[in-house]
């Protein structure tokens, strides 16, 4: 079977783009990954911070873990496990009712296999972006994509106006490449108007709070738990309890409810949140966490982060798993195509790669 193209640009190095890039390279296609952030991962990023006393602390501040049921996706997971990039997170999980102020149930053993990447959630994306045949360019934002009809090629222009090259095919795994919402955030139109009349993808915002404590929170009976009847918190995870993590003390990551995040954004706007806003969010989330009654002390490190559009609220290509324009050799993939989780992103990346490697 012949490849449709020999040179492809993949925009975005989250798990969907990274899986797609790796699959394309394994099929002999030259791949260049463009990522506006400093490193790979997208919502599977890991954050490195320095506390006031000089301690180095790490947080998986996006997806805390992932679960997989699809056979094709499991094939990837097993390969990553063999390479030491993925392991199971075997800890107690439960639900905490804020009205009752107590845990109301705990997951039974074997209820759901939870996977994490080693040593951080960005490790798989990083490994895939460094595979043979993949060239990765971090800190490079895309300003414009232009289809050259006469040459049947795509021209990529950076945010700074730099010519980034011409490519036979494009994979856009960053929804902001095609999402009109980016205009409200950046003041610039999205760099690509998709011919298939892609509608604005609804998203659910979320604030996360990264916390580091000097001592373990020994009274908390679960290492991950969902909140019920809380207007502020939706989840809490003990990040340092994951396999492969080395930390002094104990680190936790808290996720706000989407309603709380929407309320803050309604007050402050979609632009990058100010330090004052992030400080207020940090205080709100910590106070709700401490209100559980588990004698939670003040952390030695605390920092909030906003995921403004990372969590899609709809799936726009469940059957095909990606959007595809064969005439212009353009694929759009991501969790927003299949399901709003890591598994959906993997399946979408696989589907996009197959469009460019088979005809």
XYZ file of C-alpha atoms in Angstrom:
359
model
C 0.000 0.000 0.000
C 1.373 3.402 -1.014
C 1.461 6.565 1.070
C -0.583 9.508 -0.076
C 2.194 11.926 0.893
C 5.896 11.943 1.806
C 6.166 15.142 3.880
C 3.652 16.167 6.547
C 3.382 18.884 9.188
C 1.644 17.984 12.452
C 0.452 20.977 14.456
C 0.263 20.291 18.179
C 2.208 17.749 20.274
C -0.507 16.540 22.613
C -1.156 12.812 22.661
C -3.286 12.926 19.491
C -0.687 14.779 17.441
C 2.187 12.747 18.908
C 0.511 9.402 18.127
C -0.256 10.595 14.608
C 3.317 11.817 14.026
C 4.783 8.540 15.268
C 2.469 6.462 13.089
C 3.253 8.539 10.006
C 7.009 8.267 10.598
C 6.768 4.483 11.001
C 5.207 4.437 7.545
C 8.208 6.231 6.035
C 6.734 9.735 5.955
C 8.891 12.708 6.926
C 7.114 14.484 9.789
C 7.662 17.918 11.341
C 5.796 18.660 14.577
C 5.105 22.307 15.412
C 4.232 23.119 19.026
C 3.636 26.617 20.386
C 4.464 25.557 23.960
C 7.968 24.946 25.308
C 7.508 21.188 25.319
C 5.172 18.366 24.299
C 2.106 17.075 26.064
C -0.803 19.471 25.659
C -3.261 18.486 28.393
C -0.819 15.690 29.299
C 1.815 18.225 30.279
C 3.933 18.129 33.411
C 4.721 21.334 35.292
C 8.097 22.020 36.926
C 8.085 24.660 39.652
C 10.539 26.015 42.244
C 9.260 26.751 45.741
C 10.343 29.780 47.782
C 12.864 27.663 49.680
C 14.401 26.408 46.437
C 12.736 23.001 46.256
C 12.017 21.564 42.814
C 8.432 20.287 42.552
C 6.637 18.590 39.651
C 2.918 18.319 38.913
C 0.784 16.550 36.332
C -1.501 19.562 36.111
C -3.602 18.311 33.191
C -4.904 14.778 32.766
C -4.174 12.953 36.057
C -4.504 9.456 34.541
C -6.281 7.678 31.694
C -8.244 4.488 31.116
C -8.578 2.519 27.898
C -11.098 -0.029 26.612
C -10.623 0.070 22.824
C -8.531 -2.833 21.512
C -6.509 -0.689 19.079
C -5.692 1.875 21.766
C -4.745 -0.926 24.181
C -2.141 -2.039 21.662
C -0.404 1.316 22.055
C -0.685 1.179 25.849
C 0.904 -2.278 25.984
C 3.750 -1.098 23.754
C 4.346 1.886 26.035
C 4.235 -0.360 29.106
C 6.904 -2.582 27.556
C 9.111 0.469 27.038
C 8.638 1.591 30.640
C 6.683 4.694 29.661
C 3.363 3.686 31.253
C 2.344 1.930 34.467
C -0.858 1.247 36.390
C -1.791 3.599 39.213
C -3.017 1.280 41.943
C -4.369 3.442 44.754
C -7.640 3.963 46.596
C -10.193 6.170 44.820
C -13.520 7.353 46.107
C -16.225 10.019 46.283
C -16.561 12.759 48.880
C -19.955 14.320 49.543
C -19.503 17.974 50.473
C -22.983 18.223 52.011
C -22.355 15.276 54.327
C -18.654 16.146 54.602
C -17.657 12.522 54.378
C -16.668 9.844 51.891
C -19.747 8.076 50.577
C -18.125 5.305 48.602
C -14.818 3.850 47.463
C -13.984 2.131 44.182
C -13.789 -1.632 44.326
C -10.450 -3.185 43.417
C -10.255 -3.799 39.678
C -13.161 -1.443 38.939
C -11.110 0.502 36.384
C -7.469 0.275 35.378
C -5.867 3.686 35.660
C -2.703 4.336 33.657
C -0.102 7.045 34.192
C 3.018 7.927 32.221
C 6.520 7.634 33.683
C 8.094 9.695 35.096
C 5.515 12.376 34.164
C 2.336 12.490 32.110
C 4.166 14.144 29.201
C 6.671 11.282 28.868
C 4.831 9.363 26.140
C 4.314 12.489 24.031
C 7.982 13.393 24.433
C 9.130 9.907 23.425
C 6.872 9.842 20.352
C 8.076 13.285 19.247
C 11.693 12.107 19.411
C 11.243 8.955 17.336
C 13.196 8.496 14.084
C 11.557 10.348 11.215
C 9.967 12.978 13.487
C 11.443 16.468 13.763
C 9.897 18.506 16.582
C 9.969 22.283 16.823
C 8.814 23.628 20.192
C 7.999 27.243 20.943
C 6.827 27.749 17.366
C 3.268 29.032 16.930
C 1.429 28.871 13.617
C 0.072 32.180 12.336
C -1.265 31.099 8.965
C -1.736 28.000 6.831
C -2.114 28.640 3.123
C -3.090 26.121 0.447
C -1.104 26.694 -2.758
C -3.509 25.470 -5.427
C -1.027 25.488 -8.303
C 1.592 23.515 -6.371
C -0.888 21.361 -4.414
C 1.121 22.127 -1.275
C 0.524 23.727 2.125
C 2.587 26.747 3.165
C 3.051 27.358 6.893
C 3.740 30.823 8.280
C 4.760 31.370 11.914
C 3.244 33.901 14.288
C 6.328 36.052 13.678
C 5.816 35.924 9.912
C 8.598 33.394 9.330
C 8.181 30.935 6.470
C 8.126 27.493 8.118
C 8.156 25.497 4.910
C 5.867 23.720 2.475
C 4.215 20.353 3.081
C 2.189 17.843 1.102
C -0.155 17.192 4.007
C -1.276 18.820 7.243
C -2.537 17.332 10.506
C -4.023 19.868 12.908
C -4.319 18.360 16.384
C -4.645 21.728 18.119
C -8.309 22.742 17.931
C -7.357 26.415 18.165
C -6.032 26.114 14.630
C -9.644 25.887 13.453
C -11.657 27.169 16.419
C -13.230 30.644 15.968
C -13.060 31.054 19.765
C -9.348 31.823 19.420
C -10.297 35.265 18.057
C -11.838 36.255 21.395
C -8.756 35.072 23.277
C -5.925 36.376 21.098
C -7.519 39.053 18.964
C -6.365 37.130 15.873
C -8.523 34.923 13.652
C -7.692 31.188 13.695
C -4.988 30.369 11.127
C -7.223 27.973 9.200
C -10.818 28.167 8.056
C -11.811 24.554 7.641
C -13.692 23.793 4.436
C -16.010 21.264 6.081
C -17.802 24.082 7.928
C -16.440 23.118 11.301
C -18.610 24.652 13.982
C -17.181 26.241 17.092
C -16.289 23.431 19.483
C -17.906 23.947 22.901
C -15.468 23.655 25.779
C -15.544 23.363 29.545
C -12.971 25.488 31.377
C -11.210 24.344 34.529
C -8.837 25.794 37.084
C -6.285 23.515 38.722
C -4.397 24.122 41.937
C -0.966 22.587 42.485
C -0.128 21.982 46.142
C 2.981 20.648 47.873
C 2.990 19.686 51.578
C 5.947 18.906 53.812
C 4.211 15.907 55.357
C 1.763 13.320 53.931
C -1.931 14.048 54.404
C -2.314 10.903 56.490
C -5.976 11.473 57.426
C -7.187 11.512 53.808
C -8.302 7.902 53.088
C -8.009 8.077 49.269
C -5.342 9.198 46.827
C -7.926 10.391 44.328
C -11.530 11.371 44.831
C -14.426 13.103 43.151
C -16.405 15.785 44.934
C -20.181 15.629 45.096
C -22.271 18.709 45.926
C -19.337 21.099 45.770
C -19.631 24.299 43.772
C -15.857 24.748 43.783
C -14.029 21.398 43.472
C -14.660 18.443 41.175
C -11.581 16.250 41.840
C -8.507 15.931 44.058
C -5.486 13.745 43.249
C -2.359 12.905 45.190
C 0.151 13.375 42.396
C 3.128 12.056 44.362
C 1.398 8.694 44.953
C 1.778 7.775 41.283
C 4.448 5.210 40.359
C 7.776 6.642 39.239
C 7.400 9.904 41.139
C 10.107 11.067 43.495
C 9.164 13.786 45.906
C 9.854 15.006 49.394
C 6.593 15.454 51.221
C 3.379 15.078 49.260
C 1.935 16.864 46.225
C -1.730 17.206 45.272
C -3.567 18.607 42.260
C -7.111 19.953 42.654
C -9.554 20.455 39.760
C -12.296 23.057 39.962
C -15.827 22.531 38.721
C -16.532 23.920 35.263
C -19.261 26.094 36.817
C -16.744 27.731 39.157
C -14.317 28.324 36.265
C -17.063 29.767 34.054
C -18.050 32.166 36.820
C -14.467 33.419 37.217
C -14.073 33.804 33.439
C -17.380 35.697 33.248
C -15.931 38.184 35.740
C -12.406 38.458 34.325
C -12.663 37.583 30.610
C -11.011 34.998 28.372
C -7.602 36.671 28.314
C -4.718 35.301 30.337
C -5.745 35.509 34.018
C -3.965 38.060 36.171
C -1.868 37.123 39.191
C -4.606 38.559 41.396
C -7.194 36.285 39.773
C -4.994 33.203 40.123
C -4.288 34.065 43.765
C -8.026 34.296 44.501
C -8.649 30.984 42.718
C -5.855 29.323 44.697
C -7.325 30.553 47.968
C -10.848 29.409 47.015
C -9.771 25.906 45.984
C -7.495 25.412 48.993
C -10.215 26.573 51.381
C -12.676 24.058 49.898
C -10.059 21.301 50.181
C -9.322 22.185 53.789
C -13.059 22.281 54.568
C -13.190 18.487 54.147
C -12.120 18.198 57.781
C -8.988 16.096 57.262
C -6.668 18.473 59.086
C -5.045 19.690 55.880
C -2.233 22.182 56.691
C -0.959 25.123 54.672
C 1.212 23.943 51.756
C 4.772 25.126 51.263
C 3.981 25.581 47.557
C 0.712 26.641 45.930
C -0.019 27.780 42.384
C -3.154 27.915 40.225
C -3.404 27.378 36.480
C -6.305 27.870 34.081
C -7.242 25.423 31.359
C -9.478 27.752 29.394
C -10.431 25.504 26.484
C -8.749 22.157 27.028
C -11.821 20.086 27.848
C -14.183 19.669 24.853
C -17.884 19.405 25.636
C -18.834 17.725 22.349
C -17.541 15.112 19.900
C -17.719 16.169 16.274
C -16.507 13.070 14.367
C -17.369 9.974 16.384
C -17.707 7.669 13.370
C -14.693 8.744 11.296
C -12.660 9.719 14.406
C -11.133 12.676 12.554
C -12.073 15.301 9.966
C -10.546 14.744 6.539
C -10.285 16.788 3.339
C -8.769 14.408 0.782
C -8.418 17.028 -1.966
C -6.167 19.180 0.216
C -4.700 16.320 2.276
C -5.787 17.929 5.520
C -6.727 15.997 8.669
C -7.995 17.422 11.951
C -7.754 15.188 15.015
C -8.052 15.371 18.776
C -10.186 14.277 21.692
C -12.850 16.710 20.468
C -13.392 14.373 17.498
C -14.051 11.118 19.400
C -14.401 11.519 23.174
C -13.025 14.075 25.663
C -10.272 11.891 27.113
C -6.852 10.439 26.356
C -8.289 7.329 24.703
C -10.349 9.472 22.338
C -7.290 11.529 21.457
C -5.227 8.402 20.706
C -7.923 6.931 18.463
C -8.292 10.222 16.600
C -4.544 10.500 16.028
C -4.469 6.956 14.668
C -7.354 7.734 12.311
C -5.689 10.887 10.977
C -2.475 8.995 10.254
C -4.382 6.291 8.386
C -5.951 8.886 6.086
C -2.515 10.040 4.952
C -0.941 6.602 4.641
C -3.706 4.777 2.753
C -5.627 5.395 -0.438
